[in-house]
CSV table of C-alpha atoms in Angstrom, one decimal:
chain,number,residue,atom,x,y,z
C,1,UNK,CA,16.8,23.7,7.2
C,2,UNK,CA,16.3,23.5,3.2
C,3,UNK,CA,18.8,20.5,3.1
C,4,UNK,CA,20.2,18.0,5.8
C,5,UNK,CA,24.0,17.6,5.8
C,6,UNK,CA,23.3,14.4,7.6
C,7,UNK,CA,21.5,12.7,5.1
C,8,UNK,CA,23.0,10.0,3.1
C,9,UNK,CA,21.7,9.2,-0.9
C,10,UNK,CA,19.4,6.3,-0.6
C,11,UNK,CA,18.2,4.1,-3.7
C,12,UNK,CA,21.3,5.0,-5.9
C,13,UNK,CA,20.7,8.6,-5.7
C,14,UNK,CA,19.9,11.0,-8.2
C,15,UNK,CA,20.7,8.5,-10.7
C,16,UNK,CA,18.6,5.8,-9.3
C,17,UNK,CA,15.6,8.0,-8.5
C,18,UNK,CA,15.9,8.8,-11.9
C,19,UNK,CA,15.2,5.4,-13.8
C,20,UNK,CA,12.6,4.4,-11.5
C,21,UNK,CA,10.9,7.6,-12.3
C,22,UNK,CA,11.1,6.6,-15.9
C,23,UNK,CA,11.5,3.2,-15.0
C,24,UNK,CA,8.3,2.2,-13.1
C,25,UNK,CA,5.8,3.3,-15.2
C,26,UNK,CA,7.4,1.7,-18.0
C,27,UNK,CA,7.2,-1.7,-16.4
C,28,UNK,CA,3.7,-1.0,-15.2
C,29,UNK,CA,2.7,-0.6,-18.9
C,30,UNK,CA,4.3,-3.4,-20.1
C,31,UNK,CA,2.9,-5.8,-16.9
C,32,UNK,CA,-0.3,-4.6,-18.1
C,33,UNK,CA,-0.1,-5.4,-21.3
C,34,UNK,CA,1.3,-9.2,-21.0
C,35,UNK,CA,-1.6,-9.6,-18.2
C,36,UNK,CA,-4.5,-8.2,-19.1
C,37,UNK,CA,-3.5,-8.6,-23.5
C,38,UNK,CA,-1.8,-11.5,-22.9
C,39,UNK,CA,-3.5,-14.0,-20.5
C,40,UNK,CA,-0.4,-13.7,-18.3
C,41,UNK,CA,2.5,-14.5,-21.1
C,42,UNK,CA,5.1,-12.0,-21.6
C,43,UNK,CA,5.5,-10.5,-24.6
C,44,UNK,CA,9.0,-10.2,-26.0
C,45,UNK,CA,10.6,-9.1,-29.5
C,46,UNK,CA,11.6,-12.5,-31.6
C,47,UNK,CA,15.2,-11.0,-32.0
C,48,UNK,CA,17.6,-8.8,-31.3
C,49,UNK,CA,16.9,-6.8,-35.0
C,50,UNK,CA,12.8,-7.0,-34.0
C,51,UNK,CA,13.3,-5.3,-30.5
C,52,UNK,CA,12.5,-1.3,-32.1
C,53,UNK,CA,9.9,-2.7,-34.3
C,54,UNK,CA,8.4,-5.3,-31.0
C,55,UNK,CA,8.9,-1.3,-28.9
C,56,UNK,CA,6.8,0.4,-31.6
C,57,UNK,CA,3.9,-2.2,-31.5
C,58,UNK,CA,4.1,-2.3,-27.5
C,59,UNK,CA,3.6,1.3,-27.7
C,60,UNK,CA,0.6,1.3,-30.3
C,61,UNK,CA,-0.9,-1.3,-28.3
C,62,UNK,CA,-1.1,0.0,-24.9
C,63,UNK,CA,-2.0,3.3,-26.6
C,64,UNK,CA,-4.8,1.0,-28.1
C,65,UNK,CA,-5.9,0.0,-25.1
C,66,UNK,CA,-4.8,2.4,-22.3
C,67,UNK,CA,-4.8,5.9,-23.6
C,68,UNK,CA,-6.4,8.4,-20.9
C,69,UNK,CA,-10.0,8.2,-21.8
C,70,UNK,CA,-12.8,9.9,-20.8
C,71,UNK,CA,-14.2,7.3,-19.1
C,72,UNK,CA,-11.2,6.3,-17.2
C,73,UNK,CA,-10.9,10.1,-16.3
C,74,UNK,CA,-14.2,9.9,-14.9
C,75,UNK,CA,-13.9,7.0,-13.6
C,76,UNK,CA,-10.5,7.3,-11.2
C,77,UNK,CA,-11.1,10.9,-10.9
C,78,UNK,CA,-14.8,10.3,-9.6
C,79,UNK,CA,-13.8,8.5,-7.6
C,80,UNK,CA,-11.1,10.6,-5.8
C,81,UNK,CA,-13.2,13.5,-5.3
C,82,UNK,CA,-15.6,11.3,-3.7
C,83,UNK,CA,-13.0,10.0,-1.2
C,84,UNK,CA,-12.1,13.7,-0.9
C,85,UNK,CA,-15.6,14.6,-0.1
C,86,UNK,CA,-16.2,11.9,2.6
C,87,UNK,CA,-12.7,12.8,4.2
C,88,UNK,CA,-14.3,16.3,5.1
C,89,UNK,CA,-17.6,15.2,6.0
C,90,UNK,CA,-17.5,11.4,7.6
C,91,UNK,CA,-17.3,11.7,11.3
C,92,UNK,CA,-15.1,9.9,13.5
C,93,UNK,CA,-12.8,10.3,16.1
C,94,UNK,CA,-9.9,13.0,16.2
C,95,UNK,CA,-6.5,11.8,16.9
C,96,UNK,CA,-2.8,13.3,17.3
C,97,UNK,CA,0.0,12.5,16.4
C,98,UNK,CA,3.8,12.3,17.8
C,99,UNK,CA,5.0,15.8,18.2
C,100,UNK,CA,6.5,17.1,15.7
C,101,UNK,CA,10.2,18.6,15.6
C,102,UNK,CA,10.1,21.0,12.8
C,103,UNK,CA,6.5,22.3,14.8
C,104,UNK,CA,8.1,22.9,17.8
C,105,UNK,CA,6.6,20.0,19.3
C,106,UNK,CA,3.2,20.4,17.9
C,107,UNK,CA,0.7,17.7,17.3
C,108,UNK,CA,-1.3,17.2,14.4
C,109,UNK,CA,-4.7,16.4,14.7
C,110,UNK,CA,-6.1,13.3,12.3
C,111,UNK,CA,-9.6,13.3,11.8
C,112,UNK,CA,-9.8,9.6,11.9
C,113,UNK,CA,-13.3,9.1,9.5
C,114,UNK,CA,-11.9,6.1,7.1
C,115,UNK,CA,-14.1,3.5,8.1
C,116,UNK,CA,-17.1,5.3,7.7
C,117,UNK,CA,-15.8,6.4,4.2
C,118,UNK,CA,-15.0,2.9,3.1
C,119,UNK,CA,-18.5,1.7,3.9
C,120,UNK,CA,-20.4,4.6,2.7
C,121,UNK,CA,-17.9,4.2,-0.7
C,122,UNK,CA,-18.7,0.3,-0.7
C,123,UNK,CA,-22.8,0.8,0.1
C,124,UNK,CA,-22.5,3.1,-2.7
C,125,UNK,CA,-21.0,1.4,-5.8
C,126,UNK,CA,-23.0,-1.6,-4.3
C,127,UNK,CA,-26.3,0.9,-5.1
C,128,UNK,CA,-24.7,2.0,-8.4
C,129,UNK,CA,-23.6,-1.7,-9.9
C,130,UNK,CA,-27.5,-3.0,-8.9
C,131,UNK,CA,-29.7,0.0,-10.1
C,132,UNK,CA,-27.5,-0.1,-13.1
C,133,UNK,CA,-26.4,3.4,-12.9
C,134,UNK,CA,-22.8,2.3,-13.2
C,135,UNK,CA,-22.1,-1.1,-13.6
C,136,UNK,CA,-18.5,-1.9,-11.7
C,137,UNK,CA,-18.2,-4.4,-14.3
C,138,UNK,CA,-16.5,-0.9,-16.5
C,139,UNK,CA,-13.6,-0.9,-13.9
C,140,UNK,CA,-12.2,-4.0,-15.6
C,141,UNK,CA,-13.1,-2.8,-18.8
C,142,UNK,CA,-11.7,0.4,-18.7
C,143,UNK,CA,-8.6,-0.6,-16.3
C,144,UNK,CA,-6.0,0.2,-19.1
C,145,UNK,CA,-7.6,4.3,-19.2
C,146,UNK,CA,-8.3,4.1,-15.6
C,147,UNK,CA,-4.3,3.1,-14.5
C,148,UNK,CA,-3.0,5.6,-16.9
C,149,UNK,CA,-5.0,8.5,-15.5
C,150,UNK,CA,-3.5,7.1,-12.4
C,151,UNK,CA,-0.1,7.4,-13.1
C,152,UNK,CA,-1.0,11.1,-14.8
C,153,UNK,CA,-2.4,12.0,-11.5
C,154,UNK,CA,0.0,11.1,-9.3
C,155,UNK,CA,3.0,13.1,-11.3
C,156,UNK,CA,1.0,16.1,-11.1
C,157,UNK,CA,0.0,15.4,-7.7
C,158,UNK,CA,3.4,15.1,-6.4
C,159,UNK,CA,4.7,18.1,-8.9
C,160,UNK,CA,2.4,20.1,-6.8
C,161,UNK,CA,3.2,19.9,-3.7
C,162,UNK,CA,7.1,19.8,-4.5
C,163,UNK,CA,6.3,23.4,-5.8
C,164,UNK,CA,3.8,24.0,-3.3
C,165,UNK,CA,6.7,23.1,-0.5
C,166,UNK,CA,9.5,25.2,-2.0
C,167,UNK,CA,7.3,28.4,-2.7
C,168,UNK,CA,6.4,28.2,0.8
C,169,UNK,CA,9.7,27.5,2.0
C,170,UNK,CA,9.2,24.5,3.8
C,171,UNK,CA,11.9,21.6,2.1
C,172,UNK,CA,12.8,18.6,5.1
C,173,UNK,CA,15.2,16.6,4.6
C,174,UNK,CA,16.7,18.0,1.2
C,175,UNK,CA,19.5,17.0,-1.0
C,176,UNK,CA,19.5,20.2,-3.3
C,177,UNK,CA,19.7,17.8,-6.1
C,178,UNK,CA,16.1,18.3,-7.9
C,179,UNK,CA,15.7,15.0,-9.2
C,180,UNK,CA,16.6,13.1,-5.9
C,181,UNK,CA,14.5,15.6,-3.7
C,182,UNK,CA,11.5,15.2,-6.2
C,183,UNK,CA,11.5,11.5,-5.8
C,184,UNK,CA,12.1,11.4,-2.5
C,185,UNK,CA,10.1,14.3,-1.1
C,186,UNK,CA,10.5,17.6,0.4
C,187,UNK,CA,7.3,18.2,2.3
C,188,UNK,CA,6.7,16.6,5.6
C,189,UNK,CA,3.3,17.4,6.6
C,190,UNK,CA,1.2,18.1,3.3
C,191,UNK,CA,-2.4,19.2,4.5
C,192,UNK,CA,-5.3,21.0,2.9
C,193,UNK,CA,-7.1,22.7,5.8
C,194,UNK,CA,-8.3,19.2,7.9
C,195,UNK,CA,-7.5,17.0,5.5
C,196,UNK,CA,-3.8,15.1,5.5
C,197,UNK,CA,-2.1,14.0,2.2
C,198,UNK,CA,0.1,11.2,3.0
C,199,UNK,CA,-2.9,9.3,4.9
C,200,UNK,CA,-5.5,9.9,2.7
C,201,UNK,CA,-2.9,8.9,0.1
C,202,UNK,CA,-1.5,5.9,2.1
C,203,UNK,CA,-5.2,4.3,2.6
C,204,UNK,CA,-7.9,5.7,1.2
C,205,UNK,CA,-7.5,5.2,-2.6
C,206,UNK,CA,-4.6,2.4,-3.6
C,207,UNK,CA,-6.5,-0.3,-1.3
C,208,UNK,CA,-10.5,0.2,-1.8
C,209,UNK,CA,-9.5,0.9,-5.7
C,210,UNK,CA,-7.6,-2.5,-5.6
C,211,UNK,CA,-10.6,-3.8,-4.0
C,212,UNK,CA,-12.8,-3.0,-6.4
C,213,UNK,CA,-10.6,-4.0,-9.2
C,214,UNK,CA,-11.1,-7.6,-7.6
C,215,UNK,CA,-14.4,-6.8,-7.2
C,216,UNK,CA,-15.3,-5.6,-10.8
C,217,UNK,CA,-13.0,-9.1,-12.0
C,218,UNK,CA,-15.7,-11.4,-10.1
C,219,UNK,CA,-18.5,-9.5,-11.5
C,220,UNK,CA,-17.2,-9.7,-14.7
C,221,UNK,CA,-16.6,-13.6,-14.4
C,222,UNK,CA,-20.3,-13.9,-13.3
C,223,UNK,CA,-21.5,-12.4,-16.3
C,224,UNK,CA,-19.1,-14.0,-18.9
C,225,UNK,CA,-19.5,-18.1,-17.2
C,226,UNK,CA,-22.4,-17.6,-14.5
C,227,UNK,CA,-21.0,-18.1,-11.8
C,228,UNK,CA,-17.8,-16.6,-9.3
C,229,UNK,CA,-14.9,-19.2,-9.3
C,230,UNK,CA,-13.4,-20.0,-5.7
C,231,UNK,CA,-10.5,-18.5,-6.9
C,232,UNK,CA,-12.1,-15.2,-8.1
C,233,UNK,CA,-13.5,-15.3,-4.7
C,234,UNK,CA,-10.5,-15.7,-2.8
C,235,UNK,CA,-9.2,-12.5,-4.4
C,236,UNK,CA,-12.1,-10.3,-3.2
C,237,UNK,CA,-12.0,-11.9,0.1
C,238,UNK,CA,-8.2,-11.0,0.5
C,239,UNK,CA,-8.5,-7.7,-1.2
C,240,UNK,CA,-11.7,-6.9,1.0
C,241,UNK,CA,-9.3,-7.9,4.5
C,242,UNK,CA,-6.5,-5.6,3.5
C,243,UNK,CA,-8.4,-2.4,2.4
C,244,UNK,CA,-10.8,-3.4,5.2
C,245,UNK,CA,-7.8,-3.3,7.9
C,246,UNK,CA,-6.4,-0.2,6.8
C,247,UNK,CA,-9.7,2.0,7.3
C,248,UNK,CA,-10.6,0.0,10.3
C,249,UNK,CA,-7.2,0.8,12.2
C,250,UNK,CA,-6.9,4.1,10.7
C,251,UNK,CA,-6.0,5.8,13.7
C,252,UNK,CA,-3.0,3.2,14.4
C,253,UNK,CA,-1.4,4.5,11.0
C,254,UNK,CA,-0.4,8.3,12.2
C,255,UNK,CA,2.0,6.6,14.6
C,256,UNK,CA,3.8,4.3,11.2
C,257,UNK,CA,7.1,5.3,9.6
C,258,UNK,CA,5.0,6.8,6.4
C,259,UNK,CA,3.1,9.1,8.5
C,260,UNK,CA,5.8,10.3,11.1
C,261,UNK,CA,9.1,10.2,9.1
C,262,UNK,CA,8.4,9.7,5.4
C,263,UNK,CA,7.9,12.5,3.5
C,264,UNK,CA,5.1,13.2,0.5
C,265,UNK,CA,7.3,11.9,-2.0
C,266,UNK,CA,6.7,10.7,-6.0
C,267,UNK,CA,7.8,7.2,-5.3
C,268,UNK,CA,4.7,7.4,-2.1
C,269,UNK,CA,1.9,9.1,-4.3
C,270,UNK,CA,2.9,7.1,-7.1
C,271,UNK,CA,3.0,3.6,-5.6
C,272,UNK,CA,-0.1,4.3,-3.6
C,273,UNK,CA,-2.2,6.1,-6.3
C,274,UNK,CA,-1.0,3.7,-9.3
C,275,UNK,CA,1.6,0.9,-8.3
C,276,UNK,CA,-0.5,-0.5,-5.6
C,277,UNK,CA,-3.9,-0.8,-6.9
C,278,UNK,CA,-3.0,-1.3,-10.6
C,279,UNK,CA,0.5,-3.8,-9.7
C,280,UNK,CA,-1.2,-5.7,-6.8
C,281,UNK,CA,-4.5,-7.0,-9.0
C,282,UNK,CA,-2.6,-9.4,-11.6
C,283,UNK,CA,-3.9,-12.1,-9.6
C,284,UNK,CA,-7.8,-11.2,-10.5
C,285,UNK,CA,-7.4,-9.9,-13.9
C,286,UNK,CA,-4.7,-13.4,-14.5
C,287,UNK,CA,-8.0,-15.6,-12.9
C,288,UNK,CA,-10.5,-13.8,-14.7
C,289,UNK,CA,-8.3,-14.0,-18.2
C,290,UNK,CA,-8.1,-17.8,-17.8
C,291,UNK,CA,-10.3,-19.2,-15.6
C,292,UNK,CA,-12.3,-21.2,-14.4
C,293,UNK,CA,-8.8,-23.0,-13.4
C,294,UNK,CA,-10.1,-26.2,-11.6
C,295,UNK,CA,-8.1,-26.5,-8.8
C,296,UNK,CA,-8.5,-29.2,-6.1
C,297,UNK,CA,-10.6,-28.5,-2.7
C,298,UNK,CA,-7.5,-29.2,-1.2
C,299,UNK,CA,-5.4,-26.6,-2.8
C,300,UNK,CA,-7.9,-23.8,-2.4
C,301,UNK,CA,-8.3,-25.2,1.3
C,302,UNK,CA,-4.9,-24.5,1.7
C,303,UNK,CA,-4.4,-21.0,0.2
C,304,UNK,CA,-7.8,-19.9,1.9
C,305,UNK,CA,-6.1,-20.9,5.6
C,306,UNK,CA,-2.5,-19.4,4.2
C,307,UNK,CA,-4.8,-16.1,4.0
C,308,UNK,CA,-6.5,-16.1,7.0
C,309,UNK,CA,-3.4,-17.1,8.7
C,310,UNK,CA,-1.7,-14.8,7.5
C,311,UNK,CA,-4.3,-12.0,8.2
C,312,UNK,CA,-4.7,-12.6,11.7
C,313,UNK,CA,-0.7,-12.4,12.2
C,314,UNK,CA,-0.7,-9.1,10.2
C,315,UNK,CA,-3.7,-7.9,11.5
C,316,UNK,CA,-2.9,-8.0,15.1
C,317,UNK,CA,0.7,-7.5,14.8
C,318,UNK,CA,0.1,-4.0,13.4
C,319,UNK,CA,-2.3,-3.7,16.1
C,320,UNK,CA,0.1,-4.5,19.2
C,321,UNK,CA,2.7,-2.4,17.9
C,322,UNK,CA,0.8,0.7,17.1
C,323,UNK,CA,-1.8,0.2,20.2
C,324,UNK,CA,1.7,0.0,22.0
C,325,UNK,CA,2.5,3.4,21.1
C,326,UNK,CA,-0.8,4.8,21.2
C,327,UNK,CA,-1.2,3.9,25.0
C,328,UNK,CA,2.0,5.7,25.6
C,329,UNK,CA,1.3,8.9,23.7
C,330,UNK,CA,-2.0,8.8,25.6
C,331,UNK,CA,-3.8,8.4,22.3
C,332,UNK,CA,-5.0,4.8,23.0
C,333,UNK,CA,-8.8,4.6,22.3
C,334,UNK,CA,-11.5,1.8,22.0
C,335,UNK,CA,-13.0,0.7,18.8
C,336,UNK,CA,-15.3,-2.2,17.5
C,337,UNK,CA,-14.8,-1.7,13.8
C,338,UNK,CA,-15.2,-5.3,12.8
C,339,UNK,CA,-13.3,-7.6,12.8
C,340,UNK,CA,-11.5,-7.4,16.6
C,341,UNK,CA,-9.4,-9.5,16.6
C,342,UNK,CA,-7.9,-11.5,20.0
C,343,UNK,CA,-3.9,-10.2,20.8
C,344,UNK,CA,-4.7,-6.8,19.3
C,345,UNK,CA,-3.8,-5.5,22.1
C,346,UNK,CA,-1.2,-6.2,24.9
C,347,UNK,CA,-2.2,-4.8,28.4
C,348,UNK,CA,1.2,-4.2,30.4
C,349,UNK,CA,3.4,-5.0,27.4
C,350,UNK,CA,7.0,-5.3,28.2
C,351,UNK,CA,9.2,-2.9,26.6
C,352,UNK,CA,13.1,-1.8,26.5
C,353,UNK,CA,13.7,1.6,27.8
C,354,UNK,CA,15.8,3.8,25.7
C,355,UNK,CA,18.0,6.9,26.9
C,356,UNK,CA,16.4,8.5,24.1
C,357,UNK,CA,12.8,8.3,25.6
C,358,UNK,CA,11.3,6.1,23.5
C,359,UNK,CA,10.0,2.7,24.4
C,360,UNK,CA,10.8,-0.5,22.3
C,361,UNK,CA,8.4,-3.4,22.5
C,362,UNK,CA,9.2,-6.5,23.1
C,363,UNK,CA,6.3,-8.3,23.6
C,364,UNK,CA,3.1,-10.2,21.8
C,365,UNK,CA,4.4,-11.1,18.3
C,366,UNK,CA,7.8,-8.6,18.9
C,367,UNK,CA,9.0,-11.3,21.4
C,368,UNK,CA,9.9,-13.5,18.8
C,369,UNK,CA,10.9,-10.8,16.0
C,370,UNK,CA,11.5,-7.5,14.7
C,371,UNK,CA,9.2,-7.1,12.3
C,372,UNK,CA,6.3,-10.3,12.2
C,373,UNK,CA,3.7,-7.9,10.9
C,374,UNK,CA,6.4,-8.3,7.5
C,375,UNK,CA,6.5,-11.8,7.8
C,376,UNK,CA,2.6,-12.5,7.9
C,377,UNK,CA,2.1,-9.3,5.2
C,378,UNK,CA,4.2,-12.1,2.9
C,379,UNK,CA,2.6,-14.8,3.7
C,380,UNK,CA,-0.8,-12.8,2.8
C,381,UNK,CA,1.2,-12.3,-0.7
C,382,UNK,CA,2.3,-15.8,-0.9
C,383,UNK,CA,-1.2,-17.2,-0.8
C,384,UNK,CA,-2.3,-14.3,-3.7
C,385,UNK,CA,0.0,-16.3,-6.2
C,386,UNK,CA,-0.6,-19.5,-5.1
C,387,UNK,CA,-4.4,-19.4,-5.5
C,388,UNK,CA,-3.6,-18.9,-9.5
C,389,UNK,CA,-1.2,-21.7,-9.8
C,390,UNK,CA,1.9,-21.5,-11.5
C,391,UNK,CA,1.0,-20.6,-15.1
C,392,UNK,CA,2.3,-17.4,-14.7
C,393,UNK,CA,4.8,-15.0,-13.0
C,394,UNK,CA,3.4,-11.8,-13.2
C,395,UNK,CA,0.7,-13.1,-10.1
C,396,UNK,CA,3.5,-13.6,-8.1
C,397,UNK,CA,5.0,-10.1,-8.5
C,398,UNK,CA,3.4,-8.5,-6.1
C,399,UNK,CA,5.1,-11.2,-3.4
C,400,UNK,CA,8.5,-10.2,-5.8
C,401,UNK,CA,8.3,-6.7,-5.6
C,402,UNK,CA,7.3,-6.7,-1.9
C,403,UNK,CA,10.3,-8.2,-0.4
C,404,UNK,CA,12.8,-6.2,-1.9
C,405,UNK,CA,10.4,-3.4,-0.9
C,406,UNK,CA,10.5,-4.8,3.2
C,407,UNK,CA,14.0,-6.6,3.0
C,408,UNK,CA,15.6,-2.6,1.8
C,409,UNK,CA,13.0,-0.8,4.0
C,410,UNK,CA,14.4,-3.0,7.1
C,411,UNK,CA,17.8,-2.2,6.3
C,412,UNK,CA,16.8,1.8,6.1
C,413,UNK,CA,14.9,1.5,9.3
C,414,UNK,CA,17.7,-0.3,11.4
C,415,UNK,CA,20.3,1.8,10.2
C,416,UNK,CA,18.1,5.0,11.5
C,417,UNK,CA,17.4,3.3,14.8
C,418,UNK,CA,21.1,2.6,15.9
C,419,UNK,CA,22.5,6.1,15.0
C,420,UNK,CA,19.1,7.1,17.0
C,421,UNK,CA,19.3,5.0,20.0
C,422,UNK,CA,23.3,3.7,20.0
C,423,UNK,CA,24.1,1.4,22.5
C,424,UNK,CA,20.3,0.6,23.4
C,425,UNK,CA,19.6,-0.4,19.8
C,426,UNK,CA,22.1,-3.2,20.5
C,427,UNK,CA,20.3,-4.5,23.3
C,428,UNK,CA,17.3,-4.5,22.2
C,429,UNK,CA,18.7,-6.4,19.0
C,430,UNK,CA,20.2,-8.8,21.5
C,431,UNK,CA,17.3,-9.4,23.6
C,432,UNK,CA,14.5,-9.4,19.9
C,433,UNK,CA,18.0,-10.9,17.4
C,434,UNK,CA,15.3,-12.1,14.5
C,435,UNK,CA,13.9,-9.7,11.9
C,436,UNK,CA,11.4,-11.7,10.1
C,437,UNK,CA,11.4,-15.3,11.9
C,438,UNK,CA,12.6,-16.9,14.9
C,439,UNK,CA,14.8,-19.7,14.3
């Protein structure tokens, strides 16, 4: 149907979908501004009477700095249709889906190439930075152009297929109320011929171009002081893990909440193509801005095993769950896209059976909570502050941001399950009672 009585207004509704449209890119600009202008200090008017004047400078500024250049068209753009390209080409296993309602049960094939991609797209800016074709060192130089062409890109994106869902008459899920339904999606399964939106979307560009962010901030220390701080280091490492992870397990993501239920949405395309990469790097640019920082062994000792830590939970939580339902849909294959990691799997995982049909683990890591792959992905955010000290918030925004992101998704996500599965949901919330932690 083009709407769904059934659906209630999330995130304030059409009035909350509004300001965070307006909203988050205003706070992105600004971020960027005290970060990357202001060596992590936030900039504020000196009164009441200054704060037009202090917007009218914040505005020149960024403008300054951040206006959509060439290069940073050429730059994020390039970069895209190259991840396009290797989308189409790469091979790599092909994988369905859960059947789809609205497709009367029909599967949708994923051609599951990411990790091929993402080392073709490493080996290549690698070959680019060292021949001196393109030096990655021009990412951090050009960040302001390349995260507004981001932001550009991901309104027209998402205008596009909103239009290209109602011209086709295809709306899930719908409100009727334009604003909400933009932000929130209409379009369930956006594909162009083989290639699928929302996963190309969901890991193909925020993480790698977050990674090389990092990347281009250590190359960029190395140049300025001679040499790549521990710290510096750490960032690439973590950022490397993450975008590493997500092409790696590729074929584990068609069976997450983004893929299945979400739908192609403004607040998805624009947190994946511009919140994530250009929100999630003020560690690096805060490190590179003021470093060397000088910390103790000990201290980077400890944040290094906070982030492996961390990593392993995440890493093979996400795998038990999603392996879980793989070997139930009959999907379950084997990979050695490195790392493996031990747990990843669970043979003869207990589960709760659900009237519904659907099995609920409770088993590995989901013995002892809900949702552990949350609690290590925090930790991992944690130990991204913590390796640039306390000088500054905005390094600790990502951690911020993310757990009103998880603590509100939880609450969405349990409140879906119990009208879907009643009385079994309250078993299985007796039997697993802990979201993040066991205590």
């Amino acid at each position: 149907d083009v709407t769904d009585g059934n659906f209630v207004y999330e995130f304030g509704g059409p009035v909350g979908a509004a300001s965070m449209i307006i909203g988050f890119p205003l706070l992105m600009a600004y971020q960027f501004l005290c970060v990357y202008d202001n060596k992590g200090q936030f900039l504020l008017p000196s009164s009441l009477a200054d704060f037009i004047p202090w917007v009218a400078r914040m505005s020149a500024r960024y403008w300054e700095i951040a206006y959509p250049s060439w290069a940073g068209i050429k730059i994020y753009m390039g970069f895209t249709l190259f991840t396009v390209a290797l989308a189409y080409i790469c091979p790599g296993p092909v994988m369905y889906g859960y059947k789809v309602p609205s497709l009367n049960g029909q599967r949708l094939a994923y051609h599951c190439n990411a990790l091929w991609a993402w080392w073709i797209t490493v080996g290549t800016a690698l070959a680019l930075h060292f021949s001196g074709l393109f030096r990655l060192t021009q990412i951090i130089d050009n960040l302001g152009p390349i995260m507004t062409v981001a932001m550009i890109w991901s309104f027209l994106l998402a205008g596009a297929v909103y239009a290209a869902t109602v011209l086709w008459g295809k709306k899930h899920r719908a409100s009727g109320n334009f604003i909400y339904d933009f932000f929130m999606g209409v379009c369930l399964n956006p594909r162009i011929g083989t290639l699928d939106l929302k996963m190309v979307t969901e890991l193909r560009v925020p993480w790698p171009v977050l990674f090389f962010i990092s990347l281009s901030c250590a190359l960029k220390q190395y140049e300025e002081i001679g040499y790549v701080t521990p710290e510096s280091a750490f960032m690439v490492l973590a950022h490397w893990l993450y975008s590493n992870a997500c092409n790696k397990g590729e074929e584990c993501v068609m069976t997450s909440w983004d893929i299945f239920y979400e739908l192609e949405s403004w607040y998805l395309l624009f947190w994946n193509l511009a919140g994530v990469p250009f929100s999630y790097c003020y560690s690096s640019i805060y490190l590179l801005k003021n470093g060397p920082m000088n910390f103790s062994l000990g201290w980077n000792v400890m944040c290094y095993v906070l982030l492996v830590t961390g990593y392993y939970f995440w890493d093979t939580g996400n795998s038990q769950r999603n392996r879980f339902r793989m070997f139930w849909n009959n999907t379950l294959i084997k990979r050695n896209a490195f790392p493996q990691l031990p747990k990843g799997f669970i043979p003869n995982a207990k589960y709760l059976q659900t009237t519904h049909g659907n099995k609920l683990l409770i088993d590995g890591w989901y013995a002892y909570a809900r949702k552990p792959h949350y609690t290590a992905d925090l930790v991992m955010s944690l130990s991204w502050g913590l390796i640039t000290g306390f000088g500054s918030f905005f390094p600790y925004f990502y951690l911020t941001f993310f757990t009103i992101v998880l603590v509100h998704r939880v609450g969405r996500d349990d409140a879906r399950c119990a009208r879907k599965y009643g009385a079994d949901w309250d078993e299985y919330m007796r039997v697993v009672p802990w979201k993040f932690v066991p205590y």
